[in-house]
Coordinates of C-alpha atoms in Angstrom, one line a residue:
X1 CA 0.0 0.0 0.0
X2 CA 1.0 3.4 -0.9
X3 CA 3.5 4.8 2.3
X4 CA 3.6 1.2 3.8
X5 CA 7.5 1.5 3.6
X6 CA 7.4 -1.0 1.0
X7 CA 10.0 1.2 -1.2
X8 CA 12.1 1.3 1.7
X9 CA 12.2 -1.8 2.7
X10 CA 13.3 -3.2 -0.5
X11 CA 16.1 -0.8 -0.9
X12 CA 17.3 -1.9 1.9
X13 CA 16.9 -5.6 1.4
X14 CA 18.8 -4.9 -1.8
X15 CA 21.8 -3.3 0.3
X16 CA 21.6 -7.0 2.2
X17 CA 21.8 -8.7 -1.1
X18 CA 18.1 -9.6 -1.3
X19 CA 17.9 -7.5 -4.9
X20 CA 14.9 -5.7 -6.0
X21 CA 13.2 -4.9 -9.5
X22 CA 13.5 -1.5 -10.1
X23 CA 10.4 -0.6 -12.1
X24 CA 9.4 2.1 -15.1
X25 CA 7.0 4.8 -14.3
X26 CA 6.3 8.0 -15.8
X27 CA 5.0 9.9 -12.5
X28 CA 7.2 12.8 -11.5
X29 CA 10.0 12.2 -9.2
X30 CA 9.9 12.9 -6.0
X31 CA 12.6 15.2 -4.2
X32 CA 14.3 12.3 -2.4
X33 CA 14.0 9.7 -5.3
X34 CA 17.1 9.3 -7.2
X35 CA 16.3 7.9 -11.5
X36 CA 17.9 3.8 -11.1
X37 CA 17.1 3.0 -7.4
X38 CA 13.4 3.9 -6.8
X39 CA 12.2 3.5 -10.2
X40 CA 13.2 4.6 -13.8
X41 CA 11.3 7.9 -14.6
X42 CA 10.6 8.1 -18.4
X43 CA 8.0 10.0 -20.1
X44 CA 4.7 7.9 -21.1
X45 CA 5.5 6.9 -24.6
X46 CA 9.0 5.2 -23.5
X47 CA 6.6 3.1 -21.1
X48 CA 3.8 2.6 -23.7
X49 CA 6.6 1.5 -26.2
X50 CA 8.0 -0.6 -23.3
X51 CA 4.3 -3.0 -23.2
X52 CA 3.3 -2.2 -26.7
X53 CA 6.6 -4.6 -28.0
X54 CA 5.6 -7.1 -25.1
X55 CA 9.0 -6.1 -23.0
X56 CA 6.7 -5.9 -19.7
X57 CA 6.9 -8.6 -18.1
X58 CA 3.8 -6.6 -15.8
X59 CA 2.4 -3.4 -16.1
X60 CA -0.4 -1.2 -14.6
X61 CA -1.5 2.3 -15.1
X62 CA -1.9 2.9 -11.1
X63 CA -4.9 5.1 -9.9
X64 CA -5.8 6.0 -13.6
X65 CA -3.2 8.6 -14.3
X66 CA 0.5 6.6 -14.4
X67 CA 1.9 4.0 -15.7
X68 CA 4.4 1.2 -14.1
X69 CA 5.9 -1.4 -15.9
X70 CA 8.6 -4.1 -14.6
X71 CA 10.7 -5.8 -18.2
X72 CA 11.8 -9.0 -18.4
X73 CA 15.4 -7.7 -18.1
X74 CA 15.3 -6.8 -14.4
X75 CA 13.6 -10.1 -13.3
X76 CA 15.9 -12.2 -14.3
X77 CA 18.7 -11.1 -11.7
X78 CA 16.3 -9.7 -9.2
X79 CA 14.3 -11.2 -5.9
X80 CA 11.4 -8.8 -4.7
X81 CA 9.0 -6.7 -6.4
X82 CA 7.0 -4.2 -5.4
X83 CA 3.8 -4.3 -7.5
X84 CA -0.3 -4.0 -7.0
X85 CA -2.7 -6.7 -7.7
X86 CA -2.3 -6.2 -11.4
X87 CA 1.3 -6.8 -11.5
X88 CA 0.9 -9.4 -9.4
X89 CA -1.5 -11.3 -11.1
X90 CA 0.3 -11.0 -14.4
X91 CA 3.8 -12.0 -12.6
X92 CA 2.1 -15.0 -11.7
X93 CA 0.4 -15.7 -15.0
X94 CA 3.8 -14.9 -16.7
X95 CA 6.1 -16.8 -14.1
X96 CA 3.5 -19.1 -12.0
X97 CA 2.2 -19.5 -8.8
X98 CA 5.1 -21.2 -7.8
X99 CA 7.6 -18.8 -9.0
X100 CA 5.8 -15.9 -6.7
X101 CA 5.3 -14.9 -3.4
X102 CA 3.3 -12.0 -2.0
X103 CA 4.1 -10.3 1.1
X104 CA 1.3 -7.5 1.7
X105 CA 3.2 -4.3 3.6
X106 CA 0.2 -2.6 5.6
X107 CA 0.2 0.1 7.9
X108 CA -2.5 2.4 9.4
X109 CA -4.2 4.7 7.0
X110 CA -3.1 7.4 9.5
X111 CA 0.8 6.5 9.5
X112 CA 0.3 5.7 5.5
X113 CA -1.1 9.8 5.3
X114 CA 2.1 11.2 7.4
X115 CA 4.5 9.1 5.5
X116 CA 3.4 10.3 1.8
X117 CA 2.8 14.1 3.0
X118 CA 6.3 14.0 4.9
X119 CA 8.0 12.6 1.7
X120 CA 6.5 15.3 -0.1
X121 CA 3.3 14.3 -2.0
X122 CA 0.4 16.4 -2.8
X123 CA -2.3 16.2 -0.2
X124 CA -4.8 15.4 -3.1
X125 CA -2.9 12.4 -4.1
X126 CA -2.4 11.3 -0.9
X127 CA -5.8 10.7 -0.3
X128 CA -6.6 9.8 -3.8
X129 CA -3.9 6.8 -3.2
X130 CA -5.3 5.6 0.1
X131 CA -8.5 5.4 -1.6
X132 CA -7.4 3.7 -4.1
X133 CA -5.4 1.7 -1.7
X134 CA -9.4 0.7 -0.1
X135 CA -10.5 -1.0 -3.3
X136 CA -7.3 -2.2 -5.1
X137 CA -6.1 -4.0 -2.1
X138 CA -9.5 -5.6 -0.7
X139 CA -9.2 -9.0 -2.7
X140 CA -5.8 -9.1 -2.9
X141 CA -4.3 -12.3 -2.9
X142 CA -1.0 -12.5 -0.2
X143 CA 1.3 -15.6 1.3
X144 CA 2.3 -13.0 3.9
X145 CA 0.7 -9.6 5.5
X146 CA 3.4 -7.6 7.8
X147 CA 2.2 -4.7 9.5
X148 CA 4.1 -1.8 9.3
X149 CA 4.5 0.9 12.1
X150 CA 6.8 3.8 12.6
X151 CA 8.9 1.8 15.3
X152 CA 9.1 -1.6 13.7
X153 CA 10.7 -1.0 10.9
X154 CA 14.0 -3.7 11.5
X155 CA 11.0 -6.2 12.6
X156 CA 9.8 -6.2 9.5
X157 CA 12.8 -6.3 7.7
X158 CA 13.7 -9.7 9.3
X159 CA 10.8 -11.0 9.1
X160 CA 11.0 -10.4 4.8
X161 CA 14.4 -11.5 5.1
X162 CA 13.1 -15.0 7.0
X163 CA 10.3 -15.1 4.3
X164 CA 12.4 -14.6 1.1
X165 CA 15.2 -17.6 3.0
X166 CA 12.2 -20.1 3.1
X167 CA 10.9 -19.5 -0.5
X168 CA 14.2 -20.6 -1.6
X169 CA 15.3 -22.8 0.8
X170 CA 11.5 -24.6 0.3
X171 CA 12.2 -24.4 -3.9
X172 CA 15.6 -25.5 -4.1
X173 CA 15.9 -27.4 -0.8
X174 CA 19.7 -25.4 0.2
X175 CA 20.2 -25.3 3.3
X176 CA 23.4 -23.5 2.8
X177 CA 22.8 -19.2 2.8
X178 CA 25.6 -16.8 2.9
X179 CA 26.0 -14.2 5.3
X180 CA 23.1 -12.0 3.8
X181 CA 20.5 -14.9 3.3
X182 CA 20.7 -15.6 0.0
X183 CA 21.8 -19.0 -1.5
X184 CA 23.3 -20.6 -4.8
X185 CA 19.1 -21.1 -5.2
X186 CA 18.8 -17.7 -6.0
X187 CA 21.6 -17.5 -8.8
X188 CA 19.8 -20.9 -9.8
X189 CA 16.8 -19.4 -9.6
X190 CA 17.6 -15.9 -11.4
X191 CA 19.3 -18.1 -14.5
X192 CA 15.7 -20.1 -14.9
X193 CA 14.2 -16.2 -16.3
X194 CA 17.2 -15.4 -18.5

């Protein structure tokens, strides 16, 4: 969910070796985003040109006014996404149910509200996202939820950490994970996509 911490979290899971997609989107950047680590910002036709020649490997148009798209290129070296129901539907249509895992992020609406306005988003899309938030993530189809608060923040991080170990462990039966938790499964794993 928008503010959740879910952007943060897999940045830093990345800086523990646990790598994340880093997705297209043509929204504006936000003063403390940086072009390569929170997303790619491109204008709308680079992303419509992106799904129009079937390099998507999921794609959405968030909220009705922008676009996200994950290629085929950063999945096959990368372990966590961070995508809505749509992308996560068509990861798993594209990939399989046993190729995917979905850990929900939640937080109070409240702490979801100080998050996006203290990060520097509009006030009217802030509450245009958490109501959007309401009916995108009602049905939404999760292995995990975590909830996120502003004082659990290494909890949770753990606690994906543990998550993503098991997936792999329970796919490739290694029991053997180097100091950051990820195994020869995962190199294994990331060469099945190339």
């Amino acid at each position: 969910k928008s503010g959740a911490g879910k952007d943060t979290l897999a940045q830093t899971l990345s800086k523990l070796g646990i790598t994340s997609v880093v997705s297209y989107t043509d929204r504006k950047k936000r003063i403390c985003e940086t072009d390569g680590v929170e997303h790619y910002f491109k204008d709308t036709a680079y992303l419509e040109d992106i799904i129009n020649k079937g390099k998507a490997i999921a794609h959405t148009k968030y909220n009705g006014s922008h676009y996200y798209a994950t290629t085929f290129d950063e999945v096959s070296h990368k372990h966590t996404f961070v995508v809505n129901q749509e992308g996560y539907d068509m990861l798993v249509k594209t990939l399989g149910k046993d190729n995917v895992l979905c850990v929900l992020i939640d937080a109070d609406e409240e702490v979801r509200e100080e998050r996006m306005i203290v990060r520097g988003d509009d006030i009217k899309d802030v509450n245009s996202r958490i109501e959007a938030d309401r009916e995108m993530f009602k049905d939404l189809k999760y292995d995990y939820i975590l909830k996120s608060t502003n004082d659990n923040f290494l909890e949770i991080l753990y606690e994906v950490k543990g998550i993503v170990k098991e997936f792999y462990r329970g796919k490739f039966n290694y029991n053997e994970f180097d100091k950051y938790g990820v195994s020869k499964a995962s190199i294994e794993y990331e060469n099945k996509f190339k």
